[in-house]
Amino acid sequence: MSAPVRSCDVLVVGGGAAGLSAAAAAAEAGASVLVAEREDRLGGILNQCIHNGFGLHRFGLELTGPEYAARDVARIAGSGAVMPLLETSVLSLDTSSRQGGRITAKLVGRGVGLFDVSCGAVVLACGCRERTRGQINIAGGRPAGVYTAGTAQRLINVDGALVGRRVVILGSGDIGLIMARRMTWEGADVLCVCELASEPGGLRRNIAQCLDDYGIPLHLSTTVTQVFGKVRLEGVELADVDPATRRPVPGTERRVDCDTLLLSVGLIPSNEVAATAGVGIDRRTGGPSVDESLETDVPGIFVAGNELHVHDLADYVSEEGLEAGANAAAHALGRRGSRRDDGIVVECGENVGSVTPQRIARGADEVVMRLRSRGRVQDADIVLVADGREARRWRRRIVVPSEMQTVKLSAADLPEGIGRLCVGVVAHGASPEGE
Amino acid sequence: MPTRQTKEFTCVQCPMGCLLTVTLEDGAVVSVSGNSCPRGKAYGRTEAVHPERTVTSLVGILDDFHPLSVKTAAPIPRERIDEVLDAIAQTVIEPPVEIGDVVIPDVCGTGVDVVATEARS
Ligand SMILES: Cc1cc2nc3c(=O)[nH]c(=O)nc-3n(C[C@H](O)[C@H](O)[C@H](O)COP(=O)(O)OP(=O)(O)OC[C@H]3O[C@@H](n4cnc5c(N)ncnc54)[C@H](O)[C@@H]3O)c2cc1C
Ligand code: SF4
């Protein structure tokens, strides 16, 4: 059997919010585009997020996830230059032969088997995965009834199954909070949400509208130390956590009877395809390290959305997808000048947990910088320091770890000849430490 | 003498989550503070006297294993949520459906329609 070989200017891996916007922008820039999506429909995680709260920035409307996805699907359907390949996974990228600078991707599709795609550029938009129980060490057996929150969300919202009746949720990230309300609305009893940290992980509005409305208690500095039950979960052991050491406090253990435990304990970018091409990963974001054009350290491979770094708002995922798609098209169509890899290094300064891009090419005219703080700062300044001298600051009413911050720099903010940029978050008017 | 009362809420209109303080006199709102924008003021006014929420859920589709996602086209009074969820849970509709199609008109007499948020053929 001879496998079909296809060719395009830009191959987009993943058809979620990031991939759909990347495809639209690449097509609008004149490129021919293939979007490979392993599921049987486009939209990615948006399809299972049936709650409203998407698109406030982009459309000025509070859409549900499926409505938001439908707008992007309609946009690429109208373009004619974008061909979606559903039930098709990208397995690997090969940049070794680089005939004429092209990249060869290996794909497998339902009904067609393995095939190659030859393309001028790639946008990686594979999204993220959830941290599982194995990654957070809870003692006990392996009873049914322990789910990651996103898996439960999919089972309930897409497959129409109720996963349990008495529920404990570990982790106060937005997915956990949204699921607390969702399960309550489906008739389940949500007993509590436990959070290891001393501050909630999710947005305040989600605590108000998903927990407070239904009287669901939020226990901060509390964790699950053990699960009980052989076949089905019968209960969990909760314990207080010492905020300083983040370890359970002996003697505070108590049992709560429940049949379901949802874990909302963090998301990690999916980098399997990136790894096959040897793309360099930033251990802070967990995603590829990129320059201001969202290009990885492998020329022609771009990345956007939750695969680059975990986002909280779909609107910004879409914005990033547009940037990556337009730049990938320019690369594939030979409209970019050659890269200068003696660029500026971007570092995390005071109170900054992660930042993209990790490097900036010299001569870049506009740079969108996205960062997450480590802690909460009310009336804050985001400060940019270039080679030890303050270059610019932006004032923010509040900066919290659960909300990604975006700042835009122009060529004028980047003094000639600098080698290192350091971004920090400080109280308004203060100078960053150690600079 | 009018009776004065203050209530505190987290504004849920955007991720800022401002802490609103609403002052009422004889049950009527006289002031809202703590908001950073006009939307917060409007939210505080309604929330203090008559909280409203948008409800999103699922209805069944004939001969389809997968349910269809729906929402109330506008916020409904918070105390009616359970009733509206029950009405939605009992609904099974026939395809095809387009986004925005009315699935339950005037749900539970709230004056608000339940509409489809995804399409199905
Ligand atoms: C539970 C939850 C609730 C959220 N709530 C909100 C909210 O209320 N408001 C808001 O604005 N944002 C919200 N977000 C954030 C936002 O919706 C997401 O961050 C955004 O949709 C992610 O888009 P993405 O394209 O990066 O990833 P995804 O949507 O995950 O898309 C990745 C796609 O790639 C596909 N894929 C992966 N690997 C391959 C491969 N090798 N080959 C082919 N295809 C592949 C996957 O099947 C998937 O479809 C929420 C996120 C989650 C998880
Ligand atoms: S008052 Fe305005 S800024 Fe504050 S949370 Fe409400 S909508 Fe957002």
Coordinates of C-alpha atoms and ligand atoms in Angstrom, one line a residue:
Chain A
M1 CA 0.0 0.0 0.0
S2 CA 1.5 3.3 -0.9
A3 CA 0.9 6.0 1.6
P4 CA -0.4 9.3 0.3
V5 CA 2.2 12.1 0.4
R6 CA 0.9 15.6 0.9
S7 CA 2.4 19.0 0.8
C8 CA 1.5 22.4 2.2
D9 CA 3.0 25.6 3.2
V10 CA 2.0 25.4 6.9
L11 CA 1.1 22.3 8.9
V12 CA -0.8 23.1 12.1
V13 CA -0.7 20.3 14.8
G14 CA -3.9 20.4 16.9
G15 CA -7.2 22.0 16.1
G16 CA -8.0 23.7 19.4
A17 CA -8.3 27.5 19.9
A18 CA -4.6 28.0 19.2
G19 CA -4.5 25.8 16.1
L20 CA -7.6 27.3 14.6
S21 CA -6.4 30.8 14.9
A22 CA -2.9 29.9 13.6
A23 CA -4.6 28.3 10.6
A24 CA -6.8 31.3 9.9
A25 CA -3.9 33.7 10.1
A26 CA -1.6 31.6 7.9
A27 CA -4.3 31.3 5.3
E28 CA -5.0 35.0 5.4
A29 CA -1.3 35.6 4.8
G30 CA -1.6 33.5 1.6
A31 CA -0.3 30.1 2.8
S32 CA -1.9 26.7 2.1
V33 CA -2.6 25.1 5.4
L34 CA -3.3 21.6 6.8
V35 CA -4.7 21.2 10.3
A36 CA -4.2 17.8 11.8
E37 CA -6.6 17.0 14.7
R38 CA -6.6 13.7 16.4
E39 CA -10.2 14.0 17.6
D40 CA -13.3 13.7 15.4
R41 CA -14.0 17.4 15.6
L42 CA -12.2 20.7 15.8
G43 CA -12.3 22.9 18.9
G44 CA -10.1 21.0 21.4
I45 CA -10.7 21.6 25.0
L46 CA -13.4 24.2 24.2
N47 CA -15.9 21.5 23.2
Q48 CA -16.0 20.2 26.8
C49 CA -16.2 23.7 28.4
I50 CA -19.9 24.2 28.1
H51 CA -19.9 27.0 30.7
N52 CA -19.9 30.6 29.6
G53 CA -17.0 33.0 30.1
F54 CA -15.2 32.8 26.8
G55 CA -14.6 35.6 24.4
L56 CA -15.1 38.7 26.6
H57 CA -11.9 40.3 25.3
R58 CA -12.2 39.2 21.7
F59 CA -15.9 39.5 21.0
G60 CA -17.2 41.5 24.0
L61 CA -19.5 38.5 24.7
E62 CA -19.7 35.8 27.3
L63 CA -19.8 32.8 25.0
T64 CA -19.7 29.1 26.0
G65 CA -16.7 27.0 24.8
P66 CA -18.6 25.3 22.0
E67 CA -19.9 28.7 20.7
Y68 CA -16.4 30.2 20.8
A69 CA -15.0 27.2 18.9
A70 CA -17.8 27.4 16.3
R71 CA -16.8 31.0 15.4
D72 CA -13.2 29.9 14.7
V73 CA -14.3 26.8 12.8
A74 CA -16.6 29.0 10.6
R75 CA -13.6 31.4 10.0
I76 CA -11.4 28.7 8.5
A77 CA -14.2 27.0 6.7
G78 CA -14.8 30.2 4.9
S79 CA -11.2 30.6 3.8
G80 CA -10.8 27.7 1.3
A81 CA -7.0 27.6 1.9
V82 CA -7.3 25.5 5.1
M83 CA -7.8 21.8 5.0
P84 CA -8.7 20.1 8.3
L85 CA -7.6 16.5 8.7
L86 CA -9.7 15.0 11.4
E87 CA -8.9 11.8 13.4
T88 CA -5.4 12.3 12.3
S89 CA -2.4 12.5 14.7
V90 CA 1.0 13.9 14.0
L91 CA 3.6 11.4 15.2
S92 CA 6.9 13.1 14.5
L93 CA 8.6 15.9 12.7
D94 CA 11.8 15.3 10.7
T95 CA 14.0 18.3 10.1
S96 CA 17.2 16.3 9.2
S97 CA 16.9 16.1 5.4
R98 CA 15.6 19.7 5.1
Q99 CA 15.4 19.5 1.4
G100 CA 14.9 23.1 0.3
G101 CA 14.4 24.0 4.0
R102 CA 11.3 21.9 4.2
I103 CA 10.1 19.8 7.1
T104 CA 8.7 16.3 6.8
A105 CA 5.9 15.2 9.2
K106 CA 4.7 11.7 9.9
L107 CA 1.0 11.4 10.4
V108 CA -1.5 8.6 11.0
G109 CA -5.1 9.0 10.0
R110 CA -8.2 6.9 10.4
G111 CA -8.8 4.9 7.3
V112 CA -5.6 6.1 5.6
G113 CA -2.9 4.8 7.9
L114 CA 0.6 6.4 7.9
F115 CA 1.5 9.2 5.6
D116 CA 4.0 12.0 5.2
V117 CA 3.4 15.7 4.9
S118 CA 6.0 17.9 3.5
C119 CA 5.7 21.5 4.7
G120 CA 7.5 24.8 4.8
A121 CA 6.7 25.5 8.5
V122 CA 4.9 23.9 11.4
V123 CA 2.7 25.4 14.2
L124 CA 2.6 23.2 17.2
A125 CA -0.7 23.7 19.1
C126 CA -1.2 20.4 21.0
G127 CA -2.5 21.9 24.2
C128 CA -1.7 20.6 27.6
R129 CA -2.4 17.6 29.8
E130 CA -3.5 17.3 33.4
R131 CA -1.2 16.3 36.2
T132 CA -2.4 12.9 37.6
R133 CA -2.5 11.2 41.0
G134 CA 0.8 9.5 40.3
Q135 CA 2.5 12.9 40.0
I136 CA 1.3 14.1 43.4
N137 CA 1.8 11.0 45.6
I138 CA -1.5 10.1 47.4
A139 CA -1.3 6.9 49.4
G140 CA -3.9 4.0 49.1
G141 CA -5.1 1.5 46.6
R142 CA -6.4 2.0 43.1
P143 CA -10.2 2.3 43.5
A144 CA -12.5 3.6 40.7
G145 CA -13.8 7.1 41.3
V146 CA -10.5 9.1 41.2
Y147 CA -10.5 11.3 38.1
T148 CA -8.6 14.3 36.9
A149 CA -11.1 17.2 36.7
G150 CA -10.8 17.6 33.0
T151 CA -11.5 13.9 32.4
A152 CA -14.6 14.2 34.5
Q153 CA -15.6 17.3 32.6
R154 CA -15.3 15.4 29.4
L155 CA -17.2 12.4 30.6
I156 CA -20.1 14.6 31.9
N157 CA -20.3 17.2 29.2
V158 CA -19.4 15.3 26.1
D159 CA -20.4 11.7 26.9
G160 CA -23.3 12.5 29.3
A161 CA -22.2 10.3 32.1
L162 CA -22.5 11.3 35.8
V163 CA -19.2 10.3 37.4
G164 CA -20.2 10.3 41.1
R165 CA -22.6 11.5 43.8
R166 CA -20.5 12.5 46.8
V167 CA -17.5 14.4 45.6
V168 CA -14.3 15.9 47.1
I169 CA -12.2 18.1 44.9
L170 CA -8.4 18.5 45.4
G171 CA -7.0 21.7 43.9
S172 CA -8.7 25.1 43.5
G173 CA -7.6 25.8 40.0
D174 CA -10.4 27.0 37.6
I175 CA -11.2 23.6 36.2
G176 CA -11.7 22.3 39.8
L177 CA -14.0 25.2 40.6
I178 CA -16.0 25.0 37.4
M179 CA -16.4 21.2 38.0
A180 CA -17.7 21.9 41.6
R181 CA -20.6 23.8 40.1
R182 CA -21.1 21.5 37.2
M183 CA -21.4 18.4 39.5
T184 CA -23.7 20.3 41.8
W185 CA -25.9 21.2 38.9
E186 CA -25.9 17.5 37.8
G187 CA -27.3 16.6 41.2
A188 CA -24.1 15.5 43.0
D189 CA -23.1 16.6 46.5
V190 CA -19.8 18.4 46.4
L191 CA -18.5 18.2 50.0
C192 CA -15.5 20.5 49.8
V193 CA -12.6 21.8 47.7
C194 CA -9.2 21.4 49.3
E195 CA -6.2 23.5 48.3
L196 CA -2.6 22.7 49.3
A197 CA -1.6 26.4 49.0
S198 CA -2.7 29.1 51.4
E199 CA -4.3 31.0 48.4
P200 CA -6.9 29.8 46.0
G201 CA -5.5 28.8 42.6
G202 CA -8.4 29.9 40.5
L203 CA -10.0 33.2 39.6
R204 CA -12.0 35.0 42.4
R205 CA -15.1 35.1 40.2
N206 CA -15.0 31.3 40.0
I207 CA -14.9 31.0 43.8
A208 CA -17.8 33.4 44.1
Q209 CA -20.0 31.9 41.4
C210 CA -19.0 28.2 41.6
L211 CA -18.5 27.7 45.4
D212 CA -20.0 30.5 47.4
D213 CA -23.3 30.3 45.5
Y214 CA -23.8 26.7 46.6
G215 CA -22.2 26.9 50.1
I216 CA -19.3 24.6 49.1
P217 CA -16.5 25.0 51.6
L218 CA -13.0 25.8 50.3
H219 CA -10.3 24.5 52.7
L220 CA -7.0 26.3 52.1
S221 CA -3.7 24.7 53.3
T222 CA -5.3 21.3 53.2
T223 CA -4.6 18.2 51.2
V224 CA -5.7 14.7 50.5
T225 CA -3.2 12.2 52.1
Q226 CA -4.9 8.9 51.4
V227 CA -7.7 7.3 49.5
F228 CA -9.9 4.4 50.9
G229 CA -11.8 1.7 49.1
K230 CA -10.9 -1.4 47.1
V231 CA -13.2 -1.5 44.1
R232 CA -14.9 1.9 44.3
L233 CA -13.6 4.9 46.3
E234 CA -15.2 5.0 49.8
G235 CA -13.5 8.0 51.4
V236 CA -10.5 10.2 51.5
E237 CA -8.2 11.3 54.3
L238 CA -7.7 15.1 54.6
A239 CA -4.9 16.8 56.5
D240 CA -3.9 20.3 57.3
V241 CA -0.7 21.5 55.6
D242 CA 2.0 23.5 57.2
P243 CA 2.2 26.6 54.9
A244 CA 5.9 26.9 55.4
T245 CA 6.9 23.3 54.6
R246 CA 3.9 22.4 52.6
R247 CA 3.8 19.1 54.4
P248 CA 0.8 17.5 56.2
V249 CA 0.6 18.3 59.9
P250 CA 0.5 15.1 62.0
G251 CA -2.6 14.6 64.1
T252 CA -4.8 16.7 61.8
E253 CA -5.9 13.8 59.6
R254 CA -9.7 13.2 59.3
R255 CA -11.7 11.0 57.0
V256 CA -14.4 12.2 54.6
D257 CA -16.7 9.6 53.1
C258 CA -17.1 10.1 49.3
D259 CA -17.4 8.1 46.1
T260 CA -15.5 10.5 43.9
L261 CA -12.2 12.5 44.1
L262 CA -11.5 15.0 41.4
L263 CA -7.9 16.2 40.9
S264 CA -7.3 19.7 39.6
V265 CA -3.7 19.9 40.5
G266 CA -2.1 21.5 37.5
L267 CA -1.6 21.4 33.7
I268 CA 1.6 20.6 31.8
P269 CA 2.2 21.5 28.1
S270 CA 2.1 18.5 25.7
N271 CA 5.4 18.4 24.1
E272 CA 5.6 14.9 22.5
V273 CA 5.7 16.1 18.9
A274 CA 8.1 18.9 19.8
A275 CA 10.4 16.4 21.4
T276 CA 10.7 14.4 18.1
A277 CA 12.2 17.4 16.4
G278 CA 14.6 18.1 19.3
V279 CA 12.9 21.4 20.2
G280 CA 14.4 23.0 23.4
I281 CA 12.1 23.2 26.4
D282 CA 12.0 25.9 29.1
R283 CA 11.7 24.2 32.5
R284 CA 9.8 27.2 33.9
T285 CA 6.9 27.1 31.4
G286 CA 7.2 23.4 30.6
G287 CA 6.8 24.4 26.9
P288 CA 9.3 25.1 24.1
S289 CA 11.4 28.2 24.5
V290 CA 10.7 30.7 21.7
D291 CA 11.7 34.0 20.3
E292 CA 9.3 36.9 19.8
S293 CA 8.0 35.4 16.6
L294 CA 7.0 32.3 18.6
E295 CA 9.6 30.3 16.7
T296 CA 11.3 27.5 18.7
D297 CA 15.0 26.9 18.5
V298 CA 14.4 24.7 15.5
P299 CA 13.9 27.0 12.5
G300 CA 10.5 26.7 10.9
I301 CA 8.8 25.2 14.0
F302 CA 6.5 27.7 15.8
V303 CA 4.3 27.1 18.8
A304 CA 1.2 28.6 20.4
G305 CA -1.5 28.1 23.1
N306 CA -1.3 25.8 26.0
E307 CA 1.6 23.9 24.4
L308 CA 3.7 27.0 24.8
H309 CA 2.6 27.8 28.3
V310 CA -0.7 27.1 30.2
H311 CA -3.1 30.0 29.6
D312 CA -6.2 30.9 31.7
L313 CA -8.1 32.7 28.9
A314 CA -9.0 31.3 25.5
D315 CA -9.0 34.9 24.1
Y316 CA -5.2 35.1 24.6
V317 CA -4.7 31.6 23.3
S318 CA -6.3 32.8 20.0
E319 CA -4.3 35.9 19.9
E320 CA -1.1 33.9 20.3
G321 CA -2.3 31.5 17.6
L322 CA -2.7 34.4 15.2
E323 CA 0.8 35.5 15.8
A324 CA 2.3 32.1 15.3
G325 CA 0.2 31.4 12.2
A326 CA 1.2 34.7 10.5
N327 CA 4.9 34.2 11.3
A328 CA 4.8 30.5 10.2
A329 CA 3.3 31.6 6.9
A330 CA 5.9 34.3 6.4
H331 CA 8.6 31.7 7.0
A332 CA 7.1 29.2 4.6
L333 CA 6.6 31.8 1.9
G334 CA 10.1 33.1 2.2
R335 CA 9.0 36.5 3.4
R336 CA 11.2 36.7 6.5
G337 CA 14.7 37.9 6.7
S338 CA 17.3 35.5 8.0
R339 CA 17.4 34.9 11.7
R340 CA 20.1 36.4 13.8
D341 CA 20.6 34.0 16.7
D342 CA 22.8 36.4 18.7
G343 CA 19.5 37.7 20.2
I344 CA 18.6 39.2 23.6
V345 CA 18.1 36.7 26.4
V346 CA 14.9 37.3 28.5
E347 CA 15.1 36.3 32.2
C348 CA 12.6 36.0 35.1
G349 CA 13.4 38.6 37.8
E350 CA 11.8 39.3 41.1
N351 CA 8.4 37.5 41.7
V352 CA 8.2 36.2 38.1
G353 CA 7.6 32.5 37.7
S354 CA 7.8 32.2 33.9
V355 CA 8.0 34.4 30.8
T356 CA 7.7 34.1 27.1
P357 CA 9.5 34.8 24.7
Q358 CA 12.7 33.5 26.2
R359 CA 14.8 35.4 23.7
I360 CA 14.3 38.3 21.3
A361 CA 15.9 38.7 17.9
R362 CA 17.8 42.0 17.4
G363 CA 15.9 44.5 15.4
A364 CA 12.5 43.1 16.4
D365 CA 10.0 45.9 16.2
E366 CA 7.1 44.7 18.4
V367 CA 7.3 42.1 21.2
V368 CA 4.4 40.7 23.1
M369 CA 5.7 39.5 26.5
R370 CA 3.5 37.1 28.6
L371 CA 4.4 36.3 32.2
R372 CA 3.1 34.8 35.4
S373 CA 4.0 36.1 38.8
R374 CA 4.9 33.9 41.8
G375 CA 2.7 35.8 44.3
R376 CA -0.1 38.3 44.6
V377 CA 0.8 42.0 44.3
Q378 CA -1.9 44.7 44.6
D379 CA -1.1 48.0 42.9
A380 CA 1.9 46.5 41.1
D381 CA 4.4 47.5 38.5
I382 CA 5.8 45.1 35.9
V383 CA 9.4 46.3 35.5
L384 CA 11.7 45.6 32.5
V385 CA 15.4 45.9 33.2
A386 CA 17.8 46.0 30.3
D387 CA 21.4 45.0 31.2
G388 CA 20.9 46.3 34.7
R389 CA 19.1 49.5 33.8
E390 CA 15.4 50.0 34.1
A391 CA 14.0 50.3 30.6
R392 CA 10.2 50.5 31.2
R393 CA 7.4 49.8 33.7
W394 CA 3.7 49.1 33.4
R395 CA 1.3 49.7 36.2
R396 CA -1.3 47.0 37.1
R397 CA -4.2 47.2 39.6
I398 CA -3.4 43.7 40.7
V399 CA -1.1 40.9 39.6
V400 CA -1.9 37.3 40.7
P401 CA -0.3 33.9 39.7
S402 CA -3.6 32.7 38.3
E403 CA -3.8 35.4 35.7
M404 CA -1.2 35.7 32.9
Q405 CA 0.0 39.2 32.3
T406 CA 0.7 40.6 28.9
V407 CA 2.9 43.6 28.1
K408 CA 3.8 44.9 24.7
L409 CA 7.3 46.4 23.9
S410 CA 8.4 48.3 20.9
A411 CA 11.8 48.7 19.4
A412 CA 12.2 52.0 21.4
D413 CA 12.1 50.0 24.7
L414 CA 15.1 47.9 23.6
P415 CA 18.3 50.0 23.8
E416 CA 20.8 49.3 21.0
G417 CA 23.3 46.5 21.8
I418 CA 21.7 45.1 25.0
G419 CA 22.2 41.4 25.8
R420 CA 19.9 40.7 28.7
L421 CA 16.4 41.7 29.6
C422 CA 15.0 40.9 33.1
V423 CA 11.3 41.2 33.9
G424 CA 10.0 41.6 37.5
V425 CA 6.8 42.3 39.4
V426 CA 7.1 44.8 42.3
A427 CA 4.9 47.0 44.4
H428 CA 4.1 50.3 42.5
G429 CA 7.1 52.6 42.5
A430 CA 9.5 50.1 44.0
S431 CA 12.8 48.9 42.3
P432 CA 13.3 45.3 41.6
E433 CA 15.6 43.4 43.9
G434 CA 19.2 42.8 42.9
E435 CA 19.1 45.1 39.9
Chain B
M1 CA -36.0 56.5 60.0
P2 CA -35.1 54.4 57.0
T3 CA -33.2 51.1 57.7
R4 CA -29.7 51.1 56.3
Q5 CA -28.0 47.9 55.4
T6 CA -24.7 47.1 53.6
K7 CA -23.8 43.9 51.7
E8 CA -20.5 42.7 50.3
F9 CA -20.0 40.8 47.0
T10 CA -17.2 39.7 44.7
C11 CA -18.0 41.1 41.3
V12 CA -18.0 38.2 38.8
Q13 CA -18.3 40.3 35.7
C14 CA -14.6 39.9 34.8
P15 CA -11.4 38.3 36.2
M16 CA -10.5 41.3 38.4
G17 CA -13.0 40.1 41.0
C18 CA -13.4 43.5 42.7
L19 CA -14.9 43.4 46.2
L20 CA -18.2 45.5 46.1
T21 CA -19.9 47.1 49.0
V22 CA -23.6 47.8 48.4
T23 CA -25.6 50.1 50.7
L24 CA -29.3 49.7 50.8
E25 CA -32.0 51.9 52.4
D26 CA -35.3 50.2 53.0
G27 CA -34.3 47.4 50.6
A28 CA -33.4 49.8 47.8
V29 CA -29.8 50.3 46.6
V30 CA -28.5 53.8 47.4
S31 CA -24.8 53.2 46.6
V32 CA -22.2 50.8 45.2
S33 CA -18.5 51.2 46.0
G34 CA -15.4 49.1 45.4
N35 CA -16.1 48.6 41.7
S36 CA -13.5 49.6 39.2
C37 CA -15.8 50.1 36.3
P38 CA -19.5 50.7 35.4
R39 CA -20.3 47.0 34.9
G40 CA -19.4 46.4 38.5
K41 CA -21.8 49.1 39.6
A42 CA -24.6 47.5 37.6
Y43 CA -23.7 44.0 38.9
G44 CA -23.7 45.2 42.5
R45 CA -27.2 46.8 42.1
T46 CA -28.8 43.6 40.8
E47 CA -26.8 41.3 43.1
A48 CA -27.9 43.1 46.2
V49 CA -31.6 42.8 45.5
H50 CA -32.0 40.1 43.0
P51 CA -29.1 37.9 42.1
E52 CA -29.1 36.5 38.5
R53 CA -27.0 33.8 36.8
T54 CA -26.6 32.3 33.4
V55 CA -27.2 28.5 33.5
T56 CA -25.4 26.1 31.1
S57 CA -26.3 22.5 30.9
L58 CA -27.1 19.6 28.6
V59 CA -30.2 18.3 26.8
G60 CA -30.7 14.9 25.2
I61 CA -30.9 14.4 21.5
L62 CA -33.0 11.6 19.9
D63 CA -30.9 8.7 18.7
D64 CA -27.7 10.3 19.8
F65 CA -25.4 9.0 22.5
H66 CA -23.9 12.5 23.0
P67 CA -25.9 15.2 24.8
L68 CA -26.2 18.7 23.4
S69 CA -24.9 21.8 25.3
V70 CA -27.4 24.6 26.0
K71 CA -27.6 27.9 28.0
T72 CA -30.2 30.3 29.2
A73 CA -30.2 33.1 26.6
A74 CA -30.0 35.6 29.5
P75 CA -29.3 35.4 33.3
I76 CA -32.2 34.0 35.3
P77 CA -33.0 34.6 39.1
R78 CA -30.6 32.6 41.1
E79 CA -33.3 31.0 43.2
R80 CA -34.8 29.5 40.0
I81 CA -31.7 27.6 39.0
D82 CA -32.7 24.2 40.4
E83 CA -36.1 24.4 38.7
V84 CA -34.6 25.4 35.4
L85 CA -31.9 22.7 35.6
D86 CA -34.7 20.1 36.1
A87 CA -36.6 21.4 33.1
I88 CA -33.5 21.2 31.0
A89 CA -32.6 17.7 32.2
Q90 CA -36.1 16.4 31.2
T91 CA -35.7 17.7 27.6
V92 CA -34.9 15.6 24.6
I93 CA -35.0 17.3 21.2
E94 CA -34.8 16.2 17.6
P95 CA -31.9 17.1 15.3
P96 CA -30.9 19.0 13.3
V97 CA -30.0 21.9 15.7
E98 CA -28.1 25.1 15.0
I99 CA -26.4 27.3 17.6
G100 CA -28.9 29.7 19.0
D101 CA -32.0 27.6 18.2
V102 CA -34.6 27.8 21.0
V103 CA -34.7 24.5 22.8
I104 CA -37.1 25.5 25.6
P105 CA -39.1 28.8 25.2
D106 CA -39.7 30.8 28.3
V107 CA -38.2 28.2 30.6
C108 CA -40.3 27.8 33.8
G109 CA -42.0 31.1 33.1
T110 CA -38.8 33.1 33.6
G111 CA -39.3 34.9 30.3
V112 CA -35.9 33.6 29.2
D113 CA -35.4 31.0 26.5
V114 CA -33.0 28.0 26.7
V115 CA -30.9 28.0 23.5
A116 CA -28.5 25.5 21.9
T117 CA -24.8 26.4 22.2
E118 CA -23.7 23.7 19.7
A119 CA -24.9 22.5 16.3
R120 CA -25.9 18.9 15.6
S121 CA -27.1 17.4 12.3
Ligands
LIG1 C1 -11.4 22.9 32.0 C2 -11.0 24.3 31.4 C3 -11.8 25.4 31.6 C4 -11.5 26.6 31.0 N1 -12.3 27.7 31.2 C5 -12.0 28.8 30.6 C6 -12.9 30.0 30.6 O1 -13.9 29.9 31.3 N2 -12.7 31.1 29.9 C7 -11.6 31.1 29.1 O2 -11.4 32.1 28.4 N3 -10.7 30.1 29.0 C8 -10.9 29.0 29.7 N4 -10.0 27.9 29.6 C9 -8.7 28.1 28.9 C10 -8.8 27.9 27.4 O3 -10.1 27.5 27.0 C11 -7.8 27.0 26.9 O4 -6.6 27.3 27.4 C12 -7.7 26.9 25.3 O5 -9.0 26.6 24.7 C13 -6.6 26.0 24.9 O6 -6.5 25.9 23.5 P1 -5.3 25.1 22.8 O7 -5.5 25.2 21.4 O8 -4.0 25.6 23.3 O9 -5.4 23.6 23.4 P2 -6.5 22.5 23.2 O10 -7.8 23.1 23.2 O11 -6.2 21.5 24.2 O12 -6.2 21.9 21.7 C14 -5.2 21.0 21.4 C15 -5.6 20.1 20.4 O13 -4.6 19.4 19.8 C16 -4.9 18.1 19.5 N5 -3.7 17.3 19.5 C17 -2.8 17.1 20.5 N6 -1.8 16.4 20.1 C18 -2.0 16.1 18.8 C19 -1.2 15.4 17.8 N7 -0.1 14.8 18.0 N8 -1.8 15.3 16.5 C20 -3.0 15.9 16.3 N9 -3.7 16.6 17.2 C21 -3.2 16.7 18.4 C22 -5.9 17.7 20.7 O14 -6.7 16.7 20.3 C23 -6.6 19.1 20.9 O15 -7.8 19.1 20.1 C24 -10.3 26.7 30.2 C25 -9.5 25.6 30.0 C26 -9.8 24.4 30.6 C27 -8.8 23.2 30.4
SF4_2 S1 -16.1 46.0 38.9 FE1 -15.5 46.1 36.8 S2 -13.3 45.6 36.9 FE2 -14.1 45.0 38.9 S3 -14.6 42.8 38.6 FE3 -16.4 44.0 38.1 S4 -16.4 44.2 35.9 FE4 -14.3 43.7 36.6

